[in-house]
PDB file of C-alpha atoms in Angstrom:
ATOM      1  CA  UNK A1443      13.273   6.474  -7.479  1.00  0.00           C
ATOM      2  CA  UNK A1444      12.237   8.560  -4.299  1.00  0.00           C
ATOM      3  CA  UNK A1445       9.112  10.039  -6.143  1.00  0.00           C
ATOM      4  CA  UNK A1446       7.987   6.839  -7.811  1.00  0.00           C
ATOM      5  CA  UNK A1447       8.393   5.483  -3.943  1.00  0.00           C
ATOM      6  CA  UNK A1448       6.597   8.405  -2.832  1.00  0.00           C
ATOM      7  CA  UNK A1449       3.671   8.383  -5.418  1.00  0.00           C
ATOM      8  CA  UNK A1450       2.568   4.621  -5.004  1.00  0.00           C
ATOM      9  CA  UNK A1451      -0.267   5.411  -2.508  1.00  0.00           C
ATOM     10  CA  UNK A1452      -1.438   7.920  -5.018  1.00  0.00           C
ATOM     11  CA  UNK A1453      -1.333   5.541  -8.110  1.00  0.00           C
ATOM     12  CA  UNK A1454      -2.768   2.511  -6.681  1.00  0.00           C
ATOM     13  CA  UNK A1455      -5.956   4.586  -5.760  1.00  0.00           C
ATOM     14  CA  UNK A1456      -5.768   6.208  -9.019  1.00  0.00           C
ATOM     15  CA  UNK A1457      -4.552   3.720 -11.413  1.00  0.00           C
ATOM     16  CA  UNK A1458      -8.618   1.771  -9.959  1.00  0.00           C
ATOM     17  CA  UNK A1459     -10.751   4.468  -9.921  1.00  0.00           C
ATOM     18  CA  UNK A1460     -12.082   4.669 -13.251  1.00  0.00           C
ATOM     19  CA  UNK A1461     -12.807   1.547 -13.199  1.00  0.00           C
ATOM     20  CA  UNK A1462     -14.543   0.773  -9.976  1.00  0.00           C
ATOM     21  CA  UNK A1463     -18.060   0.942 -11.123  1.00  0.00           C
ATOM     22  CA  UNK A1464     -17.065  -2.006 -13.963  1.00  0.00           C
ATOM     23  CA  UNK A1465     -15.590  -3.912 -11.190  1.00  0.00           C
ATOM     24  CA  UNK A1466     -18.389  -3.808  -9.033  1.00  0.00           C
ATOM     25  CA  UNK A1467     -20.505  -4.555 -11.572  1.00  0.00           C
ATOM     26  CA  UNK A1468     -18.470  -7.701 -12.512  1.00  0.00           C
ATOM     27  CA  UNK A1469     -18.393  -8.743  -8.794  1.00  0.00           C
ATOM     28  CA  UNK A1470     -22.258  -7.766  -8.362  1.00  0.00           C
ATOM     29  CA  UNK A1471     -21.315  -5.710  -5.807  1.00  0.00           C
ATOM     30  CA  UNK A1472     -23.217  -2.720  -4.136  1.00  0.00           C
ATOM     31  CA  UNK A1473     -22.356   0.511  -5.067  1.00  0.00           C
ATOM     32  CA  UNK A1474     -21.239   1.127  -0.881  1.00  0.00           C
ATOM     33  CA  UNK A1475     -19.158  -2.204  -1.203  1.00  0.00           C
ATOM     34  CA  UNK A1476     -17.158  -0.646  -4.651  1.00  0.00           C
ATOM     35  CA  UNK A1477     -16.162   2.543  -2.041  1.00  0.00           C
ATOM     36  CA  UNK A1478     -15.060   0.326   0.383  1.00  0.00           C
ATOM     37  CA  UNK A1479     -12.588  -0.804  -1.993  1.00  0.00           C
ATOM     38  CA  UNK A1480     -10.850   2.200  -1.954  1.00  0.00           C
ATOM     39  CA  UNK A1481     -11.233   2.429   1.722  1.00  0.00           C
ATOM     40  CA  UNK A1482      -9.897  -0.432   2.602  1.00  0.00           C
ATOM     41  CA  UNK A1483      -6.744   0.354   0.356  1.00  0.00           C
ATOM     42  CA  UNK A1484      -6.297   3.529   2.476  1.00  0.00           C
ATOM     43  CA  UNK A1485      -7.236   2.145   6.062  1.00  0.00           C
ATOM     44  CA  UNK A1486      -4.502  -0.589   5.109  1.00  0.00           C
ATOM     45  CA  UNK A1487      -1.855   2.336   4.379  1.00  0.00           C
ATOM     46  CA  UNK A1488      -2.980   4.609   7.442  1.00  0.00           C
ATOM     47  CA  UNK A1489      -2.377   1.517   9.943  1.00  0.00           C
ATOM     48  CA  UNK A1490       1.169   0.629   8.890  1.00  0.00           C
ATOM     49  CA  UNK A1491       2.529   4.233   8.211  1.00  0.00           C
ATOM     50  CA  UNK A1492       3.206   4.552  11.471  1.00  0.00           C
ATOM     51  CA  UNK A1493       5.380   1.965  11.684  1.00  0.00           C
ATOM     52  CA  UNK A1494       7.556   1.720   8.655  1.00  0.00           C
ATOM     53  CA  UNK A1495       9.608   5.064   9.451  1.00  0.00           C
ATOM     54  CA  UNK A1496      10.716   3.898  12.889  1.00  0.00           C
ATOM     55  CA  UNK A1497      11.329   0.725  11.810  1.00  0.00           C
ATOM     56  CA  UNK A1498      13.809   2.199   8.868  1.00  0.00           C
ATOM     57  CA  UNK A1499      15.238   4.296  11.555  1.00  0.00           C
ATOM     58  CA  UNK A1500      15.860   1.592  14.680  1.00  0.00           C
ATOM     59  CA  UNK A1501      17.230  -1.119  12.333  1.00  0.00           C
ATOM     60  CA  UNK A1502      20.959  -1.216  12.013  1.00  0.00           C
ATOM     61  CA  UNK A1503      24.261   1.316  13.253  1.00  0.00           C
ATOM     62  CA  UNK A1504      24.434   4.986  11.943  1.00  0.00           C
ATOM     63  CA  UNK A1505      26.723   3.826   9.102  1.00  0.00           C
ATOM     64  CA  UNK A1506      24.396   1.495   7.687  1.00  0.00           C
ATOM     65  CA  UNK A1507      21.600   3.261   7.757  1.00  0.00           C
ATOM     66  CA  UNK A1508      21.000   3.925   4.031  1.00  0.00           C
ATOM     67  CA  UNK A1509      21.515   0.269   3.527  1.00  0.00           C
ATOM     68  CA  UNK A1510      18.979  -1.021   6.256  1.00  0.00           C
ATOM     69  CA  UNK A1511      16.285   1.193   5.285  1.00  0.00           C
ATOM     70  CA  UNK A1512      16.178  -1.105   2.257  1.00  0.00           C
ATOM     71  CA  UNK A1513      14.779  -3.889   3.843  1.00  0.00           C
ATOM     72  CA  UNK A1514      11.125  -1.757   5.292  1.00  0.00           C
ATOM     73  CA  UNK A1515      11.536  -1.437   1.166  1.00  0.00           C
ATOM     74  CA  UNK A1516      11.761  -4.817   0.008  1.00  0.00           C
ATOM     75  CA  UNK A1517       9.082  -5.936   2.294  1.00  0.00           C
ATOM     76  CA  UNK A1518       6.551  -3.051   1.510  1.00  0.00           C
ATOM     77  CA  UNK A1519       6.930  -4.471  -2.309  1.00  0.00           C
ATOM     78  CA  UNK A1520       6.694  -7.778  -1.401  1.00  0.00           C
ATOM     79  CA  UNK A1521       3.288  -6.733   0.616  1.00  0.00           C
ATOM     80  CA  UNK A1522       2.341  -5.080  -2.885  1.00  0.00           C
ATOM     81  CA  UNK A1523       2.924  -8.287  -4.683  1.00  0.00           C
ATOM     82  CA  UNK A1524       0.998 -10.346  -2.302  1.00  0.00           C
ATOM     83  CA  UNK A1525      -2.175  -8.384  -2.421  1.00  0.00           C
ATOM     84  CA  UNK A1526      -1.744  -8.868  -5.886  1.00  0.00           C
ATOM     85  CA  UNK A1527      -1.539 -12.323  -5.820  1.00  0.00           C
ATOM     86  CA  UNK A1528      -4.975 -12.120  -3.018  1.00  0.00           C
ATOM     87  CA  UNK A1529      -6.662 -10.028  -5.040  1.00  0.00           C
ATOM     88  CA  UNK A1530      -8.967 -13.130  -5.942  1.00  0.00           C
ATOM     89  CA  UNK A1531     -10.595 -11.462  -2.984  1.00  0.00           C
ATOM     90  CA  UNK A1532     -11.007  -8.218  -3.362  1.00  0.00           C
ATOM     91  CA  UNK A1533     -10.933  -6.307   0.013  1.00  0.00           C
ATOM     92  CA  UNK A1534      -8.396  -8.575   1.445  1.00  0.00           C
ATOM     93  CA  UNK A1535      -6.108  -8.417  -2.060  1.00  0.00           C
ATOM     94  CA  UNK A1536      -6.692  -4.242  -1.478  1.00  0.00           C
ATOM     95  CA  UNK A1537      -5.599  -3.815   2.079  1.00  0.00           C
ATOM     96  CA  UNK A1538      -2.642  -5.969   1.728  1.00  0.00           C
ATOM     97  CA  UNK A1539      -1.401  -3.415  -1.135  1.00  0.00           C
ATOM     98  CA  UNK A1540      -2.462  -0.393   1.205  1.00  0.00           C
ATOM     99  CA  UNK A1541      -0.143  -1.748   3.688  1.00  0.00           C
ATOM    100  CA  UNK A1542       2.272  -2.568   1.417  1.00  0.00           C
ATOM    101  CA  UNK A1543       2.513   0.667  -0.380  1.00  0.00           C
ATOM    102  CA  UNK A1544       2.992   2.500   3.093  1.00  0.00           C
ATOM    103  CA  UNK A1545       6.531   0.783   3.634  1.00  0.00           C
ATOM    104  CA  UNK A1546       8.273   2.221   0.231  1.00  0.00           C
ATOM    105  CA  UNK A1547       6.529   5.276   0.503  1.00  0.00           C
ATOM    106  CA  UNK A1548       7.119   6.106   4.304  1.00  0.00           C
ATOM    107  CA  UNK A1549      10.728   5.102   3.821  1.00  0.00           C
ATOM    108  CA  UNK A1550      11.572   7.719   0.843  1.00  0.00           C
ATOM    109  CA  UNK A1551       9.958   9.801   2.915  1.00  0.00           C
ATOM    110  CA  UNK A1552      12.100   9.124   5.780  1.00  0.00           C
TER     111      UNK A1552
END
């Protein structure tokens, strides 16, 4: 479960790649505008890494700490599932799934 968690950043970029040119093509986008794709995916990711680990850490007593750090989890996923619901617009669709991915995979790493 940890290295699924840990491997989501890696998969979403990969999982796309191979198929950005036919994207942009569909979207009659330029070929800069297909890159930012991916770059907007990342910058998404790079912004809220920095705040999922803390936040796993402050929440809750030293008991419950394996049991709060599921909640930076659950909303990472549910960040995930929203950009996939917004991805009738691209960009936006991708950087809510960059920040999304950064709260499962920041809090494995934890």
């Amino acid at each position: 479960m940890m290295a699924m968690m840990s491997s989501l950043a890696a998969l979403s970029a990969d999982a796309m790649l191979p198929a950005l040119a036919e994207i942009g093509g569909d979207l009659g986008m330029l070929r800069q505008l297909e890159q930012l794709i991916v770059s907007v995916a990342l910058f998404g990711h790079g912004r809220r890494a920095r705040s999922f680990g803390p936040v796993s850490d402050g929440v809750g007593g030293a008991q419950a700490k394996a049991i709060c750090r599921v909640h930076p989890i659950y909303a990472g996923i549910a960040d995930v599932a929203g950009g996939d619901v917004v991805c009738g617009d691209v960009l936006a669709g991708r950087l809510l799934r960059g920040i999304g991915i950064a709260g499962p995979r920041n809090v494995s790493m934890a």
